[in-house]
Structure formats: C-alpha cells, structure tokens
Coordinates of C-alpha atoms and ligand atoms in Angstrom, one line a residue:
Chain R
M1415 CA 5.5 -23.8 -24.5
Q1416 CA 8.3 -26.4 -24.5
F1417 CA 11.7 -25.9 -23.0
P1418 CA 14.8 -28.0 -23.5
E1419 CA 15.4 -30.2 -20.5
S1420 CA 18.4 -28.8 -18.6
N1421 CA 20.6 -30.6 -16.1
N1422 CA 18.7 -29.1 -13.2
A1423 CA 20.4 -31.3 -10.6
S1424 CA 23.6 -29.2 -11.0
I1425 CA 21.9 -25.9 -10.3
S1426 CA 23.2 -24.4 -7.1
L1427 CA 21.0 -22.3 -4.8
R1428 CA 23.0 -19.3 -5.6
E1429 CA 22.6 -19.8 -9.4
L1430 CA 18.9 -20.3 -9.0
Q1431 CA 18.5 -17.1 -7.0
K1432 CA 20.5 -15.2 -9.5
Q1433 CA 18.4 -16.5 -12.4
F1434 CA 15.2 -15.8 -10.5
W1435 CA 16.3 -12.3 -9.7
S1436 CA 17.3 -11.6 -13.4
S1437 CA 13.9 -12.9 -14.5
C1438 CA 12.1 -10.7 -12.0
R1439 CA 14.0 -7.5 -12.8
K1440 CA 15.0 -7.9 -16.4
R1441 CA 12.6 -10.6 -17.8
E1442 CA 15.5 -12.9 -18.5
N1443 CA 14.2 -16.4 -19.2
G1444 CA 17.0 -18.6 -17.8
I1445 CA 14.8 -19.6 -14.9
Y1446 CA 11.9 -20.9 -17.0
S1447 CA 13.6 -24.3 -17.6
M1448 CA 13.9 -24.8 -13.9
I1449 CA 10.2 -24.4 -13.2
R1450 CA 7.6 -27.2 -13.2
S1451 CA 4.6 -26.4 -15.2
K1452 CA 1.1 -27.4 -16.3
S1453 CA 0.1 -26.4 -19.8
D1454 CA -2.5 -23.8 -18.6
F1455 CA -0.1 -22.0 -16.3
S1456 CA 3.3 -21.6 -17.9
P1457 CA 6.6 -20.8 -16.2
E1458 CA 6.5 -17.4 -17.7
Q1459 CA 3.1 -16.7 -16.4
R1460 CA 4.1 -18.0 -13.0
M1461 CA 7.1 -15.6 -12.9
D1462 CA 4.8 -12.8 -14.0
V1463 CA 3.0 -13.2 -10.6
Y1464 CA 6.3 -12.5 -8.8
R1465 CA 7.1 -9.6 -11.2
T1466 CA 3.7 -8.0 -10.7
T1467 CA 3.7 -8.5 -6.9
A1468 CA 7.2 -7.0 -6.5
R1469 CA 6.3 -4.0 -8.7
S1470 CA 3.0 -3.4 -6.9
A1471 CA 4.6 -3.5 -3.5
H1472 CA 7.1 -0.9 -4.5
V1473 CA 4.6 1.3 -6.4
S1474 CA 2.2 1.1 -3.3
A1475 CA 5.1 2.1 -1.0
L1476 CA 5.6 5.2 -3.2
M1477 CA 1.9 6.0 -3.3
D1478 CA 1.8 5.9 0.4
S1479 CA 4.9 8.1 0.8
F1480 CA 3.9 10.7 -1.8
P1481 CA 0.2 11.1 -1.4
V1482 CA 0.0 14.8 -2.4
C1483 CA 2.1 14.3 -5.5
R1484 CA -0.1 11.4 -6.3
A1485 CA -3.2 13.5 -5.9
I1486 CA -1.8 16.2 -8.2
L1487 CA -0.6 13.9 -10.9
G1488 CA -3.5 11.5 -10.7
D1489 CA -3.3 7.8 -9.8
D1490 CA -2.5 6.6 -13.3
Y1491 CA 0.2 9.0 -14.1
F1492 CA 1.8 8.7 -10.7
K1493 CA 1.8 4.9 -11.1
L1494 CA 3.6 5.4 -14.5
L1495 CA 6.3 7.5 -12.8
A1496 CA 6.5 5.0 -9.9
K1497 CA 6.9 2.1 -12.3
S1498 CA 9.7 3.8 -14.2
Y1499 CA 11.4 4.5 -10.9
F1500 CA 11.0 0.9 -9.8
M1501 CA 12.6 -0.4 -13.0
Q1502 CA 15.7 1.8 -12.4
T1503 CA 15.9 1.7 -8.6
P1504 CA 15.9 -1.5 -6.7
S1505 CA 15.2 -1.3 -2.9
L1506 CA 18.5 -1.5 -1.0
S1507 CA 17.0 -1.7 2.4
V1508 CA 15.0 -4.2 4.3
D1509 CA 12.9 -1.3 5.5
M1510 CA 10.3 -0.5 2.8
N1511 CA 9.7 2.9 4.4
L1512 CA 13.2 3.9 3.1
Y1513 CA 12.2 3.2 -0.5
G1514 CA 11.8 6.4 -2.5
E1515 CA 14.5 8.7 -1.2
S1516 CA 15.7 9.5 -4.7
F1517 CA 12.1 9.6 -6.2
P1518 CA 12.0 13.5 -6.1
G1519 CA 15.3 13.4 -8.2
H1520 CA 13.7 10.9 -10.6
I1521 CA 10.8 13.3 -11.1
A1522 CA 13.2 16.2 -11.6
M1523 CA 14.9 14.2 -14.3
L1524 CA 11.6 13.4 -16.0
I1525 CA 10.5 17.0 -16.0
G1526 CA 13.3 17.7 -18.4
Q1527 CA 12.1 14.9 -20.7
R1528 CA 8.3 15.0 -20.6
K1529 CA 6.5 18.1 -21.8
E1530 CA 3.3 17.2 -19.8
L1531 CA 5.4 17.8 -16.6
K1532 CA 6.8 21.2 -17.6
E1533 CA 4.0 23.0 -15.8
L1534 CA 4.5 21.0 -12.7
V1535 CA 8.1 22.0 -11.8
Y1536 CA 7.1 22.7 -8.2
I1537 CA 6.3 19.0 -7.8
V1538 CA 9.9 18.2 -7.2
D1539 CA 10.0 20.4 -4.1
L1540 CA 6.7 19.0 -3.0
A1541 CA 8.0 15.4 -3.3
R1542 CA 11.1 16.4 -1.2
L1543 CA 8.7 17.8 1.4
E1544 CA 6.7 14.6 1.4
W1545 CA 9.8 12.4 1.7
E1546 CA 11.0 14.4 4.7
Y1547 CA 7.6 14.2 6.3
Q1548 CA 7.7 10.4 5.9
K1549 CA 11.2 10.3 7.5
A1550 CA 10.0 12.4 10.4
Y1551 CA 7.1 9.9 10.9
F1552 CA 9.5 7.1 11.7
A1553 CA 12.2 9.3 13.5
P1554 CA 13.1 8.8 17.1
N1555 CA 11.1 10.9 19.5
A1556 CA 12.6 14.3 20.3
A1557 CA 14.4 14.7 23.6
V1558 CA 13.8 17.7 25.8
F1559 CA 16.5 20.4 25.5
D1560 CA 18.6 20.1 28.7
V1561 CA 19.6 23.7 29.6
D1562 CA 22.1 22.6 32.3
R1563 CA 23.9 20.3 29.9
F1564 CA 24.0 23.0 27.3
Q1565 CA 25.4 25.6 29.7
D1566 CA 28.0 23.1 30.9
K1567 CA 29.0 22.5 27.2
C1568 CA 29.3 26.2 26.6
R1569 CA 31.5 26.6 29.8
R1570 CA 33.8 23.8 28.7
L1571 CA 34.0 24.6 25.0
G1572 CA 33.3 28.3 24.9
D1573 CA 33.1 29.5 21.3
R1574 CA 33.7 26.1 19.9
A1575 CA 30.5 24.6 21.3
V1576 CA 28.5 22.8 18.7
L1577 CA 24.8 22.1 18.8
T1578 CA 23.2 19.1 17.1
L1579 CA 19.8 18.8 15.4
Q1580 CA 17.2 16.3 16.6
S1581 CA 17.3 13.2 14.4
G1582 CA 14.3 13.3 12.1
I1583 CA 14.3 17.0 11.6
S1584 CA 15.0 18.5 8.2
C1585 CA 14.5 21.8 6.5
M1586 CA 14.2 22.9 3.0
S1587 CA 13.6 26.0 1.0
S1588 CA 11.7 26.6 -2.2
C1589 CA 10.7 29.3 -4.6
F1590 CA 7.2 27.8 -4.8
R1591 CA 4.4 27.8 -2.3
V1592 CA 4.9 24.1 -1.5
F1593 CA 3.8 24.5 2.1
E1594 CA 0.4 25.8 1.1
I1595 CA -0.1 23.3 -1.7
W1596 CA 0.8 20.5 0.6
E1597 CA -1.5 21.7 3.4
M1598 CA -4.4 22.4 1.0
H1599 CA -4.2 18.8 -0.4
R1600 CA -4.0 17.3 3.0
Q1601 CA -7.2 19.1 3.9
D1602 CA -8.8 18.0 0.7
K1603 CA -9.3 21.7 -0.4
L1604 CA -8.7 21.9 -4.1
E1605 CA -8.8 25.7 -4.5
Q1606 CA -6.7 27.2 -7.3
Q1607 CA -3.7 28.8 -5.7
S1608 CA -0.8 30.8 -7.0
I1609 CA 2.2 28.4 -7.2
V1610 CA 5.0 30.8 -7.3
S1611 CA 5.9 32.4 -4.0
N1612 CA 6.7 36.2 -3.7
S1613 CA 9.7 35.4 -1.6
R1614 CA 11.6 32.2 -0.9
Q1615 CA 9.8 29.8 1.4
Y1616 CA 11.5 28.1 4.3
I1617 CA 10.1 24.9 5.8
C1618 CA 11.0 22.8 8.8
I1619 CA 9.8 19.2 9.0
Y1620 CA 10.1 17.5 12.4
N1621 CA 8.6 15.0 14.9
K1622 CA 6.7 15.9 18.1
D1623 CA 4.8 13.7 20.4
Y1624 CA 5.0 10.7 17.9
Q1625 CA 3.6 12.8 15.0
P1626 CA 5.4 14.5 12.1
L1627 CA 4.8 18.2 11.7
V1628 CA 5.5 20.7 9.0
E1629 CA 6.0 24.4 9.7
K1630 CA 7.0 27.5 7.8
V1631 CA 10.0 29.2 9.4
N1632 CA 11.8 32.5 8.8
A1633 CA 15.1 32.8 7.0
G1634 CA 17.0 33.1 10.3
V1635 CA 15.7 29.9 11.8
Y1636 CA 16.3 28.1 8.5
E1637 CA 19.9 29.4 8.4
L1638 CA 20.5 28.4 12.0
L1639 CA 19.3 24.8 11.3
I1640 CA 21.4 24.5 8.2
Q1641 CA 24.5 25.8 9.9
I1642 CA 24.0 23.4 12.8
Q1643 CA 23.5 20.6 10.3
Q1644 CA 26.9 21.5 8.9
N1645 CA 28.5 21.2 12.3
K1646 CA 29.3 25.0 12.6
S1647 CA 30.2 26.2 16.1
L1648 CA 28.1 28.8 17.8
A1649 CA 30.9 31.4 17.2
E1650 CA 30.9 30.6 13.5
I1651 CA 27.1 30.9 13.4
A1652 CA 27.2 34.2 15.2
N1653 CA 29.6 35.5 12.6
I1654 CA 27.4 34.3 9.7
F1655 CA 24.4 35.9 11.4
Q1656 CA 26.0 39.3 12.0
G1657 CA 23.8 42.0 10.6
R1658 CA 21.6 39.5 8.7
H1659 CA 19.4 37.6 11.2
D1660 CA 18.6 37.7 14.9
L1661 CA 20.5 34.7 16.4
N1662 CA 18.9 34.9 19.8
A1663 CA 15.4 34.8 18.3
A1664 CA 16.3 31.9 16.0
L1665 CA 17.9 29.9 18.9
T1666 CA 14.8 30.5 21.1
T1667 CA 12.5 29.2 18.4
A1668 CA 14.7 26.2 17.7
I1669 CA 15.0 25.3 21.4
N1670 CA 11.3 25.8 22.2
N1671 CA 10.4 23.5 19.3
R1672 CA 12.9 20.9 20.4
W1673 CA 14.6 21.1 17.0
I1674 CA 18.0 21.1 18.5
T1675 CA 19.5 19.0 21.3
S1676 CA 21.9 20.1 24.0
Chain H
M841 CA 17.2 -23.4 23.8
R842 CA 16.3 -21.0 26.5
S843 CA 14.2 -18.0 25.5
F844 CA 14.7 -14.6 27.2
Y845 CA 11.3 -13.4 26.0
A846 CA 8.1 -13.6 27.9
S847 CA 8.0 -16.7 30.2
V848 CA 4.5 -17.7 29.3
A849 CA 4.5 -20.4 26.7
S850 CA 2.9 -19.5 23.4
N851 CA 0.5 -22.4 23.5
T852 CA -1.5 -20.7 26.3
L853 CA -2.6 -18.2 23.7
G854 CA -5.9 -18.8 22.0
V855 CA -7.0 -16.9 18.9
G856 CA -5.6 -13.5 17.8
V857 CA -5.6 -11.2 14.9
G858 CA -2.8 -9.3 13.1
L859 CA -2.5 -5.8 14.4
R860 CA -3.1 -3.3 11.6
S861 CA -2.6 0.5 11.9
P862 CA -6.1 1.6 11.0
H863 CA -7.5 -0.4 14.0
V864 CA -5.0 0.6 16.7
A865 CA -6.8 3.7 18.1
R866 CA -10.1 1.7 18.3
I867 CA -8.4 -1.3 20.0
L868 CA -6.7 0.9 22.6
K869 CA -10.0 2.7 23.3
D870 CA -12.3 -0.3 23.6
L871 CA -9.8 -3.1 24.5
P872 CA -11.9 -5.8 22.7
S873 CA -11.8 -9.3 24.2
L874 CA -9.1 -11.0 22.2
D875 CA -6.4 -13.4 23.4
W876 CA -3.5 -11.7 21.6
F877 CA -2.2 -9.7 18.7
E878 CA 0.5 -10.4 16.2
L879 CA 2.7 -7.5 15.3
L880 CA 4.2 -7.2 11.8
A881 CA 7.6 -6.6 13.2
D882 CA 8.9 -4.7 10.2
N883 CA 6.2 -2.0 10.7
H884 CA 7.2 -1.3 14.2
I885 CA 11.0 -1.7 14.5
V886 CA 11.5 1.9 13.3
A887 CA 13.4 4.3 15.5
G888 CA 10.4 6.1 17.0
G889 CA 7.2 7.8 16.3
W890 CA 3.7 6.4 16.4
A891 CA 4.5 3.3 14.4
R892 CA 6.8 2.1 17.3
Q893 CA 4.6 3.4 20.0
Q894 CA 1.6 1.5 18.7
A895 CA 3.4 -1.8 19.4
I896 CA 4.4 -0.8 22.8
E897 CA 0.9 0.4 23.9
I898 CA -0.8 -2.7 22.5
A899 CA 1.7 -4.9 24.4
Q900 CA 0.7 -3.1 27.6
H901 CA -2.8 -4.6 27.2
Y902 CA -2.4 -7.8 25.3
P903 CA 0.1 -10.6 24.8
V904 CA 1.9 -10.1 21.5
T905 CA 3.9 -12.2 19.0
M906 CA 6.2 -10.7 16.4
H907 CA 6.1 -11.8 12.8
C908 CA 9.0 -10.7 10.5
V909 CA 9.4 -10.5 6.7
G910 CA 13.0 -9.3 6.6
M911 CA 15.3 -12.2 7.8
S912 CA 15.6 -13.6 4.3
I913 CA 16.3 -17.0 5.8
G914 CA 17.0 -18.7 2.5
S915 CA 19.0 -16.0 0.8
C916 CA 22.6 -16.4 -0.3
D917 CA 23.3 -12.8 1.0
P918 CA 24.9 -12.4 4.4
I919 CA 22.6 -12.4 7.4
N920 CA 21.4 -8.9 8.2
F921 CA 22.4 -8.5 11.8
D922 CA 21.5 -4.8 11.9
Y923 CA 18.0 -5.9 11.1
L924 CA 18.1 -8.6 13.7
K925 CA 19.4 -6.2 16.3
K926 CA 16.3 -4.0 15.8
V927 CA 14.0 -7.0 16.0
K928 CA 15.6 -8.2 19.2
Q929 CA 15.3 -4.8 20.8
L930 CA 11.6 -4.6 20.1
A931 CA 11.1 -8.3 21.1
V932 CA 12.5 -7.5 24.5
E933 CA 10.5 -4.3 24.8
V934 CA 7.1 -5.9 24.0
Q935 CA 8.0 -9.2 25.6
T936 CA 7.0 -11.2 22.5
R937 CA 5.6 -14.7 23.0
L938 CA 6.9 -15.9 19.7
L939 CA 9.2 -14.6 16.9
S940 CA 8.6 -15.8 13.4
D941 CA 9.7 -15.3 9.8
H942 CA 9.2 -17.2 6.5
L943 CA 10.9 -20.2 4.9
C944 CA 11.9 -18.3 1.8
W945 CA 14.4 -15.8 0.5
T946 CA 13.8 -12.1 -0.1
T947 CA 17.1 -10.5 -1.1
W948 CA 19.7 -10.9 -3.8
N949 CA 23.0 -9.0 -3.9
S950 CA 21.8 -6.6 -1.2
Q951 CA 18.7 -5.8 -3.2
N952 CA 15.3 -6.4 -1.5
S953 CA 12.3 -7.8 -3.3
H954 CA 9.9 -7.2 -0.4
D955 CA 8.3 -10.4 -1.5
L956 CA 8.5 -14.0 -0.2
L957 CA 10.4 -15.9 -2.9
P958 CA 10.2 -19.7 -3.1
L959 CA 13.1 -22.0 -2.2
P960 CA 13.9 -25.2 -4.0
F961 CA 13.5 -28.2 -1.7
T962 CA 17.0 -29.7 -2.0
E963 CA 19.6 -31.0 0.4
E964 CA 21.7 -27.9 -0.4
A965 CA 18.9 -25.5 0.5
L966 CA 18.1 -27.5 3.6
A967 CA 21.7 -27.3 4.9
H968 CA 21.9 -23.6 4.0
V969 CA 18.6 -22.7 5.7
V970 CA 19.4 -24.8 8.9
D971 CA 22.8 -23.1 9.2
R972 CA 21.3 -19.7 9.0
I973 CA 18.4 -20.3 11.4
V974 CA 20.9 -21.7 13.9
R975 CA 23.0 -18.5 13.6
I976 CA 19.9 -16.3 13.8
Q977 CA 18.6 -18.1 16.9
D978 CA 22.0 -17.8 18.5
Y979 CA 22.0 -14.1 17.9
L980 CA 18.4 -13.6 19.1
G981 CA 18.9 -15.8 22.1
S982 CA 15.6 -17.6 21.4
R983 CA 14.0 -20.1 19.0
I984 CA 12.1 -18.7 16.1
A985 CA 9.2 -20.2 14.2
I986 CA 9.4 -20.6 10.4
E987 CA 6.4 -20.3 8.2
N988 CA 5.6 -22.3 5.1
V989 CA 5.0 -19.7 2.3
S990 CA 2.5 -19.5 -0.5
S991 CA 4.0 -19.9 -3.9
Y992 CA 3.2 -19.8 -7.6
L993 CA 5.8 -22.2 -8.8
T994 CA 7.9 -25.2 -7.8
Y995 CA 11.3 -26.2 -9.1
K996 CA 12.0 -29.3 -11.2
H997 CA 15.2 -30.0 -9.3
S998 CA 13.5 -30.2 -5.8
T999 CA 14.2 -33.6 -4.4
I1000 CA 12.3 -33.3 -1.1
E1001 CA 8.6 -33.0 -0.5
E1002 CA 7.7 -29.6 1.0
V1003 CA 6.3 -30.9 4.3
E1004 CA 9.4 -33.1 4.8
F1005 CA 11.6 -30.1 4.0
V1006 CA 9.7 -28.0 6.6
N1007 CA 10.0 -30.7 9.2
S1008 CA 13.7 -31.3 8.6
V1009 CA 14.5 -27.6 8.8
A1010 CA 12.6 -27.4 12.2
Q1011 CA 14.2 -30.6 13.6
Q1012 CA 17.8 -29.9 12.4
A1013 CA 17.7 -26.2 13.4
D1014 CA 15.7 -26.9 16.5
C1015 CA 13.2 -24.2 15.6
L1016 CA 9.4 -24.1 15.7
I1017 CA 6.9 -24.1 12.8
L1018 CA 4.3 -21.4 12.0
F1019 CA 1.9 -23.4 9.9
D1020 CA -0.1 -21.2 7.5
I1021 CA -3.1 -23.3 6.4
N1022 CA -4.2 -20.7 3.8
N1023 CA -0.7 -21.0 2.2
L1024 CA -1.1 -24.7 2.1
Y1025 CA -4.4 -24.4 0.3
V1026 CA -3.0 -21.7 -2.1
N1027 CA -0.1 -24.1 -3.0
H1028 CA -2.6 -26.8 -3.5
V1029 CA -4.5 -24.8 -6.1
N1030 CA -1.4 -23.3 -7.7
N1031 CA 1.1 -26.2 -7.6
G1032 CA -1.0 -29.3 -6.8
Q1033 CA 0.2 -29.5 -3.2
Q1034 CA -1.5 -32.5 -1.5
T1035 CA -3.2 -30.9 1.5
Y1036 CA -4.2 -33.9 3.6
R1037 CA -0.8 -35.6 3.2
Y1038 CA 0.8 -32.3 4.4
L1039 CA -1.6 -32.0 7.3
N1040 CA -1.0 -35.6 8.3
N1041 CA 2.7 -35.4 8.1
I1042 CA 3.6 -32.0 9.5
D1043 CA 5.6 -32.3 12.8
I1044 CA 2.9 -31.2 15.3
T1045 CA 5.3 -31.2 18.2
R1046 CA 6.9 -28.2 16.6
V1047 CA 3.9 -26.3 15.3
A1048 CA 3.7 -23.3 17.6
E1049 CA 1.1 -21.1 15.7
L1050 CA -1.4 -21.3 12.9
H1051 CA -2.2 -18.7 10.3
L1052 CA -5.5 -18.2 8.5
A1053 CA -6.2 -15.7 5.8
G1054 CA -8.1 -15.0 2.7
F1055 CA -6.9 -15.3 -0.9
E1056 CA -8.0 -13.8 -4.2
N1057 CA -9.1 -15.9 -7.1
K1058 CA -7.4 -14.9 -10.3
E1059 CA -8.9 -17.7 -12.5
Q1060 CA -5.6 -19.2 -13.6
Y1061 CA -4.3 -19.2 -10.0
V1062 CA -5.1 -17.9 -6.5
L1063 CA -3.2 -15.0 -5.1
D1064 CA -2.3 -15.1 -1.4
A1065 CA -3.6 -11.5 -1.1
H1066 CA -4.8 -11.5 2.5
N1067 CA -7.7 -9.3 1.4
D1068 CA -10.7 -11.4 2.2
T1069 CA -12.4 -13.7 4.8
V1070 CA -11.0 -17.2 5.2
H1071 CA -12.3 -19.5 2.5
D1072 CA -14.5 -22.5 3.5
N1073 CA -12.0 -25.0 2.2
V1074 CA -9.4 -23.4 4.4
W1075 CA -11.7 -23.6 7.5
A1076 CA -12.1 -27.3 6.7
L1077 CA -8.4 -27.9 6.6
Y1078 CA -8.1 -25.9 9.9
E1079 CA -10.6 -28.1 11.6
Y1080 CA -8.8 -31.2 10.2
F1081 CA -5.5 -29.9 11.7
L1082 CA -7.1 -29.1 15.1
R1083 CA -8.2 -32.8 15.3
R1084 CA -4.5 -33.6 15.3
K1085 CA -3.4 -30.8 17.7
I1086 CA -5.8 -28.3 19.3
D1087 CA -3.7 -26.3 21.7
V1088 CA -2.1 -24.1 19.1
P1089 CA -2.6 -20.4 18.9
T1090 CA -4.5 -19.3 15.8
L1091 CA -4.1 -16.0 14.0
I1092 CA -6.2 -14.2 11.4
E1093 CA -4.2 -12.2 8.9
W1094 CA -5.5 -9.4 6.8
D1095 CA -3.2 -7.1 4.9
H1096 CA -5.0 -5.5 1.9
N1097 CA -8.3 -3.8 1.6
I1098 CA -8.3 -3.8 5.4
P1099 CA -11.9 -3.9 6.7
E1100 CA -13.5 -2.6 9.9
F1101 CA -12.1 -4.3 13.0
E1102 CA -15.4 -6.1 13.5
V1103 CA -14.8 -8.2 10.4
L1104 CA -11.5 -9.5 11.6
Y1105 CA -12.9 -10.0 15.1
A1106 CA -15.8 -12.1 13.6
E1107 CA -13.2 -14.3 11.8
A1108 CA -11.3 -14.7 15.1
M1109 CA -14.6 -15.7 16.8
K1110 CA -15.3 -18.2 14.1
A1111 CA -11.9 -19.9 14.8
C1112 CA -12.8 -19.9 18.5
Q1113 CA -16.1 -21.6 17.8
I1114 CA -14.5 -24.3 15.8
K1115 CA -12.0 -24.9 18.6
Q1116 CA -14.7 -25.0 21.2
Q1117 CA -16.9 -27.3 19.2
L1118 CA -14.0 -29.8 18.9
L1119 CA -13.2 -29.5 22.6
R1120 CA -16.8 -30.3 23.4
E1121 CA -16.7 -33.3 21.1
R1122 CA -13.7 -34.6 23.1
E1123 CA -15.5 -34.3 26.5
P1124 CA -16.5 -37.8 27.8
V1125 CA -20.3 -38.4 28.0
Y1126 CA -21.3 -40.1 31.3
A1127 CA -24.3 -42.3 31.5
V1128 CA -26.7 -41.2 34.3
S1129 CA -28.4 -44.1 36.1
Ligands
LIG341 FE1 1.0 -16.3 7.1

C-alpha cells in the first residue's frame, strides 16, 4: 500500500500520540503515513498488533475479574461482551484491577437488547458480586474494632456518634440465589439449581486476613451496613430499626466480623 | 543523586526471576536459592490484601527490585503523582534495590492503554522524556532505570538512532538503563534494528540490569509475549553483552502461560552458567614449572 509522503518533520509528539490513539481506538488512519514500512508488514498491520494487544489486555482483565460470569456465558460469548465493553469504555486508571466497574451495567444494558441473554437476568447481580469480591481482594486489611475508642466516641457524641465501614466491605441484595450460584461455580459443581430465591438475599463481601470473603447475612445486618454507609448516626439507625430488626444482634455480628471500625 | 532505598548497590545482585503470583506460596515455603526477585510494582502497590503482602513477605527473604509499567514516561499527559506516591511507599517498605519503568508512553488524555507504546526518536521527544524523568526522580528521591521497549513499528520522522536516544536520555536525566536484550532482538526482527551496533554502543556505565524473556513467532513478526524460554539468538546476544560488562544483574521475565517455577529457575541457572563460564575464561592461567 502506498501513502502520500507527509511533512513528518513537523509532527509534534502530542499530535503523534493523538493520531496513534485514534488509530488504536477508532481505526483512524492518520498515523499510517508516519510509520516506516516494509512491503510484507504494512503500517496498518503494525498498528493491528497494538490494537490486538490492547484489546486482549482489557478482555483478559475482565476474564480474571468475572470468572463465574465467564463460566456461565462460555469463553467465546464472554469475550464478545468484553470486547463490546472495551470499545465503549476506555480504562481511566493506571490500575488495571479497577477496569470493569461498570461491566455489570453494560451486561444489564445488553440484556435488554439481546434475546439470548433474557434467561440470564441474574447474571447482572452475579457480576456485581464478582466486582465487589475483586475490590475486597485489593482492599486494605481490616483493623480490629477498638472498644475503648468506640466507647469514648459514644461518650463525646452521644446519639450523634457515627460508625464507619471498613474499606473494602460492600453489601448487596438480590432476588436471585446469586450466592449459591457463585459458590457452586467456584467449587466447580455444576448442579442445576433454582435461580430465583424465595426471599430476598443479602450478601456481604469483605476482606479478612488478606483474603476476600463472601457471606450471606440477614436483613438486619444488611440494613445496618447500608445505614452506616449512608453516614446515619446510631440514634437514626435505632429509629429505623425500631420494631423491624434487632439492632444489638446486628451490631454484634458486624463488630465480630470487623465490618465496622470504631 | 542519593538514593534512600536499600544501601546495597544493585550490581551486587546476580541472577533473579520476576515474581509471579502462582509461584509465591512455593517460594515462601522452599526459599529456593536465587539472588533476587523483581516485583511487578503495579501488581503490589494496591492498598492491602494478599497482593501487597506477597511483596512484603518475599522482601523479608530476598533482595527485590521494582519494575513499573505505569509512569508513562513519554506521555503528553501530566505526571501521575498519585501513582508515584504508591510506588514510593512500597519501594521504601520492601527496600527496593532498583526502581524501573519503560521508555515509552501508555496514556493519552487520561485514558490508559495498559500497553507500552513506541516513542519517536526525535529531539523533541528526548527533551520531553528527560524533563519528566528528572521530575519523577526528584519526587521519588532516587534514580530510576529506563527500559528499551519492544516495538512493532518505527516512525519516519525519527532523527536519532534508538541506542543513541536511550544513551542520551540516561545521560541527560542522570538515570540508569535497564537493557532488555529480548526487546532488542524483537525489534531486530520487526523493525530491522541492528543488534550488534546497539550492543557495542549502549552506555555500559549506566546499564544497571538486564532483562531476558521469550517471544512468540507470529510469522510476519515476533510478539514480545514473555510466554516461552529465552531464544538461542537472545542468549547469544546476552553473552556478547556480558563480554562488555559482566557485573550486571540479570532477570528472567515470564508473564503469560506461566509455567512451573522450576522452568523459570532453570532459565535463571542457564544465565548463571553463561556468566560463570565467561568469568572462568577471564581467569589468568599460570604456567607451572
Ligand atoms: Fe523487559
């Protein structure tokens, strides 16, 4: 392929990087005239190496972060979804582990568009669980709950005392049995299970002794964690809990598991 | 420039391998006889969890160096000081012997390619890269080493030979060079890079570490895939370089299709044997009367 000779000497570094990037992301061809070439390996083919490498790196990152979704969808179909996500969503962080936060949302959007996904509505919640699990893997290690510090805080602030969640902890609820599906796939047990849960399922994902853990919790504990996340004071939480859940039991569970800090 | 990292000079290190997650438990259990490990810094600068703890535990048993991919040294984006802060914290924690990144760019307009993209070798790029390395080193409080990258293209408007570009960056920024011999070979196949000219001209006073790795033959080009043993042609170039400078730490890299630790270990031992053979050749032979 022949290209018109351009005045390459005037191309600034910034312009070159802009052209390179557009070629990588949008297959624009402005960069081709700047690339030296031998006839058997054209500028377009050379840029294809970079396009493929970048795409594979992002797709691999998603495959690592969502292994259960990948197992359910199959490698080929998962890669198709991951590629469509990559085309729409560039990585905005130097940390590759942070790539894929909006992937569950991307799947949710596709469920509305692709009939082959209609039966797999639960996979959106499963993807959310997998994302939180990955976040917990890299989260700071949980500190021990300091009872003295907590009591001191309560003495000083009374009803206005606010608890905080450990970083890396998250909770979610689902009307599907995502916990069981997730656990079954992690243990490589592929039994047929009922997908829909009889009652809403509450799940807590956290980090303990350098490892991420996933646990089913009751509605009270879930409510407590959500309210703490929203910076509600203990008094406000007590109000919300009145007659609905046992606050003491929920607090005990949360403190014993190091889900909240003092 | 003074370094606040470990006081032992990196050239006292021998041959090491890149630390990879599937090997960590085995290494911590058996403590194999190896001179050092290179940490892929980006895998370990996370806030906590096992990924960070791995680096800390390995550093309790072995000297370590830190190899980064996120500085985006040649980018036109602002320097990412949040990233450098995390790198610096881990560097102090594990007492790294050397901190390195690549002579390339990875970001555009705050978007990250997670790939090592090639720079043009021009006066403008040289000045740009030197200025950024000086600022990065000032922030880190230590010299870094910059690595020559593998590439699949060169630019028509490059006016400087790659080896001269690398030397000039190192001299003007007062930084070190991490010389990847596999990358040199990959660029020879893909872009016609002249290997021996490069080996003869690289500024050996600044070469602080060597990288060796395997590539994948794609017929039309070779991909720097780090998924195989070191190729014989690369071993030959390695030996040639050692004849110029032998007291340089050598590292075996392996990033994809990661094999059993023994395979990496055997590659490291091969590098040791080449070094020892060359050292023996240098010993004077005395006549016995
Ligand atoms: Fe390398």
